[in-house]
Tab-separated table of C-alpha atoms in Angstrom:
chain	number	residue	atom	x	y	z
J	1	GLU	CA	-15.509	3.881	-3.577
J	2	ILE	CA	-13.995	1.539	-6.163
J	3	VAL	CA	-14.008	-2.087	-5.018
J	4	MET	CA	-11.166	-4.299	-6.191
J	5	THR	CA	-11.746	-8.056	-6.402
J	6	GLN	CA	-8.857	-10.472	-6.854
J	7	SER	CA	-9.046	-14.095	-7.913
J	8	PRO	CA	-8.272	-16.700	-6.945
J	9	VAL	CA	-7.803	-16.215	-3.217
J	10	THR	CA	-5.110	-18.886	-3.135
J	11	LEU	CA	-3.126	-20.453	-5.958
J	12	SER	CA	-1.077	-23.630	-5.471
J	13	VAL	CA	1.721	-23.746	-7.999
J	14	SER	CA	4.914	-25.679	-8.675
J	15	PRO	CA	8.182	-23.852	-9.356
J	16	GLY	CA	8.684	-23.210	-13.050
J	17	GLU	CA	4.970	-22.970	-13.787
J	18	ARG	CA	3.283	-19.990	-15.408
J	19	VAL	CA	0.989	-18.093	-13.057
J	20	THR	CA	-1.879	-15.758	-13.892
J	21	LEU	CA	-3.541	-13.617	-11.238
J	22	SER	CA	-6.686	-11.587	-11.868
J	23	CYS	CA	-7.933	-8.274	-10.532
J	24	ARG	CA	-11.319	-6.781	-11.332
J	25	ALA	CA	-12.485	-3.243	-10.570
J	26	SER	CA	-16.052	-2.143	-9.872
J	27	GLN	CA	-15.556	0.845	-12.204
J	28	SER	CA	-13.274	1.578	-15.118
J	29	LEU	CA	-9.721	2.462	-14.086
J	30	SER	CA	-8.275	3.216	-17.503
J	31	SER	CA	-4.736	1.910	-16.827
J	32	ASN	CA	-4.384	3.317	-13.307
J	33	LEU	CA	-3.588	0.067	-11.559
J	34	ALA	CA	-0.575	-1.189	-9.629
J	35	TRP	CA	0.522	-4.618	-8.402
J	36	TYR	CA	2.492	-5.346	-5.236
J	37	GLN	CA	4.214	-8.414	-3.829
J	38	GLN	CA	4.277	-9.025	-0.080
J	39	LYS	CA	6.293	-11.712	1.657
J	40	PRO	CA	5.661	-12.706	5.288
J	41	GLY	CA	6.877	-10.101	7.739
J	42	GLN	CA	7.772	-7.648	4.987
J	43	ALA	CA	6.273	-4.502	3.516
J	44	PRO	CA	4.679	-4.695	0.091
J	45	ARG	CA	6.964	-4.135	-2.872
J	46	LEU	CA	5.850	-2.341	-6.028
J	47	LEU	CA	5.974	-4.657	-9.045
J	48	ILE	CA	3.878	-3.034	-11.765
J	49	TYR	CA	2.312	0.399	-12.251
J	50	ASP	CA	0.130	1.877	-14.966
J	51	ALA	CA	-1.157	-1.689	-15.438
J	52	SER	CA	1.841	-2.889	-17.435
J	53	THR	CA	5.033	-0.982	-16.546
J	54	ARG	CA	7.528	-2.887	-14.421
J	55	ALA	CA	8.969	-0.964	-11.499
J	56	THR	CA	12.702	-0.487	-11.178
J	57	GLY	CA	14.565	-3.738	-10.597
J	58	ILE	CA	11.596	-6.038	-11.171
J	59	PRO	CA	12.502	-9.147	-13.205
J	60	ALA	CA	11.113	-9.531	-16.693
J	61	ARG	CA	9.210	-12.687	-15.700
J	62	PHE	CA	6.623	-10.366	-14.113
J	63	SER	CA	4.223	-8.746	-16.545
J	64	GLY	CA	0.952	-6.886	-16.245
J	65	SER	CA	-1.849	-6.382	-18.701
J	66	GLY	CA	-5.386	-5.107	-18.949
J	67	SER	CA	-7.325	-1.881	-18.878
J	68	GLY	CA	-10.761	-0.700	-17.869
J	69	THR	CA	-12.022	-3.143	-15.269
J	70	GLU	CA	-10.040	-6.335	-15.936
J	71	PHE	CA	-6.361	-6.738	-15.157
J	72	THR	CA	-3.869	-9.589	-15.038
J	73	LEU	CA	-0.494	-10.168	-13.426
J	74	THR	CA	1.509	-12.944	-15.041
J	75	ILE	CA	4.619	-14.637	-13.720
J	76	SER	CA	6.091	-16.498	-16.675
J	77	SER	CA	8.091	-19.085	-14.717
J	78	LEU	CA	7.578	-19.098	-10.968
J	79	GLN	CA	10.734	-18.975	-8.898
J	80	SER	CA	11.047	-20.012	-5.258
J	81	GLU	CA	11.328	-16.376	-4.178
J	82	ASP	CA	7.987	-15.543	-5.845
J	83	PHE	CA	5.851	-17.392	-3.306
J	84	ALA	CA	4.046	-14.501	-1.652
J	85	VAL	CA	0.786	-12.583	-1.515
J	86	TYR	CA	0.021	-10.275	-4.426
J	87	TYR	CA	-2.201	-7.189	-4.197
J	88	CYS	CA	-3.652	-4.916	-6.838
J	89	GLN	CA	-4.361	-1.237	-6.110
J	90	GLN	CA	-6.361	1.320	-8.060
J	91	TYR	CA	-5.491	4.986	-8.270
J	92	ASN	CA	-7.898	6.175	-10.925
J	93	ASN	CA	-10.647	7.486	-8.683
J	94	TRP	CA	-9.728	8.540	-5.170
J	95	PRO	CA	-9.871	9.150	-2.289
J	96	PRO	CA	-9.889	6.488	-1.219
J	97	LEU	CA	-7.048	4.588	-2.812
J	98	THR	CA	-8.171	0.969	-2.656
J	99	PHE	CA	-6.536	-2.447	-2.693
J	100	GLY	CA	-7.772	-5.893	-3.574
J	101	GLN	CA	-7.969	-8.554	-0.892
J	102	GLY	CA	-4.876	-10.320	-2.214
J	103	THR	CA	-3.966	-13.602	-3.889
J	104	LYS	CA	-1.653	-15.974	-2.066
J	105	VAL	CA	0.689	-17.951	-4.297
J	106	GLU	CA	1.773	-21.054	-2.410
J	107	ILE	CA	3.907	-24.087	-3.131
J	108	LYS	CA	1.990	-27.026	-4.541
C	1	GLN	CA	18.479	6.226	-1.385
C	2	VAL	CA	14.872	6.580	-0.257
C	3	THR	CA	14.007	5.109	3.132
C	4	LEU	CA	11.016	5.434	5.448
C	5	ARG	CA	10.668	4.235	9.024
C	6	GLU	CA	7.574	4.130	11.208
C	7	SER	CA	7.689	4.618	14.956
C	8	GLY	CA	5.143	4.706	17.732
C	9	PRO	CA	3.698	2.695	20.583
C	10	ALA	CA	3.333	-1.048	20.181
C	11	LEU	CA	0.376	-1.166	22.552
C	12	VAL	CA	-2.464	1.265	23.119
C	13	LYS	CA	-5.603	0.948	25.201
C	14	PRO	CA	-9.112	1.204	23.804
C	15	THR	CA	-10.357	4.807	23.516
C	16	GLN	CA	-6.802	6.171	23.537
C	17	THR	CA	-5.294	8.257	20.739
C	18	LEU	CA	-2.550	6.702	18.627
C	19	THR	CA	0.292	8.859	17.345
C	20	LEU	CA	2.604	7.409	14.708
C	21	THR	CA	5.633	9.071	13.142
C	22	CYS	CA	7.102	8.370	9.723
C	23	THR	CA	10.709	9.511	9.437
C	24	PHE	CA	12.063	9.487	5.923
C	25	SER	CA	15.247	10.221	4.027
C	26	GLY	CA	16.334	10.455	0.424
C	27	PHE	CA	13.618	12.933	-0.482
C	28	SER	CA	11.977	16.054	0.891
C	29	LEU	CA	8.340	16.968	1.290
C	30	THR	CA	9.267	20.445	0.128
C	31	THR	CA	9.810	18.949	-3.346
C	32	SER	CA	6.902	19.568	-5.658
C	33	GLY	CA	4.857	16.475	-6.374
C	34	LEU	CA	5.986	14.287	-3.485
C	35	CYS	CA	3.536	12.828	-0.994
C	36	VAL	CA	3.480	10.438	1.976
C	37	SER	CA	0.617	8.097	2.787
C	38	TRP	CA	-0.268	5.871	5.715
C	39	ILE	CA	-1.587	2.379	5.046
C	40	ARG	CA	-2.505	-0.329	7.544
C	41	GLN	CA	-2.879	-4.092	7.500
C	42	PRO	CA	-4.658	-6.089	10.216
C	43	PRO	CA	-3.006	-9.447	10.901
C	44	GLY	CA	-3.672	-11.825	8.013
C	45	LYS	CA	-5.816	-9.282	6.170
C	46	ALA	CA	-5.585	-6.895	3.255
C	47	LEU	CA	-4.060	-3.441	2.964
C	48	GLU	CA	-6.146	-0.366	3.754
C	49	TRP	CA	-5.139	3.171	2.768
C	50	LEU	CA	-5.672	5.707	5.548
C	51	ALA	CA	-4.401	9.147	4.633
C	52	ARG	CA	-2.083	11.147	2.390
C	53	LEU	CA	-0.170	14.394	2.883
C	54	ASP	CA	1.221	16.292	-0.072
C	55	TRP	CA	4.237	18.596	-0.498
C	56	ASP	CA	1.857	21.580	-0.655
C	57	ASP	CA	0.112	20.519	2.587
C	58	ASP	CA	-2.986	19.148	0.861
C	59	LYS	CA	-4.453	16.318	2.915
C	60	TYR	CA	-6.670	13.376	1.977
C	61	TYR	CA	-8.356	10.844	4.235
C	62	SER	CA	-10.093	7.506	4.128
C	63	THR	CA	-13.809	8.113	3.827
C	64	SER	CA	-14.658	5.703	6.632
C	65	LEU	CA	-11.984	6.928	9.060
C	66	LYS	CA	-11.710	10.628	8.303
C	67	THR	CA	-13.362	11.748	11.524
C	68	ARG	CA	-10.655	9.950	13.533
C	69	LEU	CA	-7.542	10.770	11.513
C	70	THR	CA	-5.204	13.742	11.356
C	71	ILE	CA	-2.071	13.834	9.214
C	72	SER	CA	0.621	16.492	9.500
C	73	LYS	CA	4.259	17.093	8.662
C	74	ASP	CA	7.426	18.573	10.045
C	75	THR	CA	9.531	19.291	6.988
C	76	SER	CA	12.542	20.334	9.062
C	77	LYS	CA	12.658	16.841	10.571
C	78	ASN	CA	11.544	14.961	7.441
C	79	GLN	CA	8.624	13.522	9.362
C	80	VAL	CA	4.943	12.853	8.760
C	81	VAL	CA	2.728	12.238	11.763
C	82	LEU	CA	-0.590	10.381	11.849
C	83	THR	CA	-2.947	10.550	14.784
C	84	MET	CA	-5.936	8.252	15.163
C	85	THR	CA	-8.404	8.903	17.937
C	86	ASN	CA	-10.662	6.557	19.883
C	87	MET	CA	-8.664	3.406	19.194
C	88	ASP	CA	-10.495	0.069	19.223
C	89	PRO	CA	-9.257	-3.539	19.128
C	90	VAL	CA	-10.290	-3.719	15.443
C	91	ASP	CA	-7.599	-1.096	14.774
C	92	THR	CA	-4.930	-3.638	15.661
C	93	ALA	CA	-2.710	-3.713	12.590
C	94	THR	CA	0.695	-3.104	11.105
C	95	TYR	CA	0.840	0.533	10.085
C	96	TYR	CA	2.999	1.487	7.104
C	97	CYS	CA	4.041	4.792	5.640
C	98	ALA	CA	4.835	4.954	1.947
C	99	ARG	CA	5.802	7.504	-0.658
C	100	THR	CA	3.790	8.471	-3.695
C	101	ARG	CA	4.078	11.192	-6.272
C	102	ASP	CA	1.181	13.416	-7.196
C	103	GLY	CA	-0.416	12.130	-10.361
C	104	TYR	CA	1.300	8.774	-9.901
C	105	ASN	CA	-0.677	7.470	-6.971
C	106	TYR	CA	1.011	4.155	-6.453
C	107	PHE	CA	3.439	3.513	-3.604
C	108	ASP	CA	7.016	3.270	-4.796
C	109	PHE	CA	8.792	3.135	-1.425
C	110	TRP	CA	7.510	1.679	1.847
C	111	GLY	CA	8.628	1.605	5.429
C	112	ARG	CA	8.945	-1.721	7.235
C	113	GLY	CA	5.804	-1.081	9.234
C	114	THR	CA	5.036	-0.981	12.942
C	115	LEU	CA	2.619	-3.323	14.672
C	116	VAL	CA	0.111	-1.596	16.923
C	117	THR	CA	-2.007	-3.720	19.234
C	118	VAL	CA	-5.110	-2.269	20.845
C	119	SER	CA	-5.914	-4.030	24.090
C	120	SER	CA	-6.787	-3.200	27.645
């Protein structure tokens, strides 16, 4: 089973700041990685797939990069609606499909 | 417009069997390449993938839970059903169904989820 490790666990940020979230895989994923955003009481929403492709309707301030075992989600200028928990998910080697433990982006 | 909606009991007792139904619209599981998965999330914790059912009736299960899970479909009703046996309080979670496409194993559409509490 591929283990996904996200860092940091919590990130305190001010609106307008640039945010970088990390996701590390225990084995190479090529580019088979997705990112999701989850707000309280809501289902996750797909942001990025194939490591760097934005899903339909996702603002350009969200970008993904990386390959192999190291991946990054960047929010170029944090908006108030971006405070949420972010999860990465691998789909290179499955079953099982596995998620990271999440990074919470909170207001500083 | 793709939508998914989970339904099932909000409360089950330990040792009971849980049956959850995912009713979807905007796509059909008779369409080649389409799949539906179940994912759960204990309160305040991370997401855990449970099972996937494909258009061609292939089925995949979580390694740790496979002995307790069964996934099936009713294509005439646009439904996917998950059963989980021998429920325990640690199975308390919000259960989601979500769509994927074969070869593109990320979840592009999700239901709102249903909270299942396991307690006597």
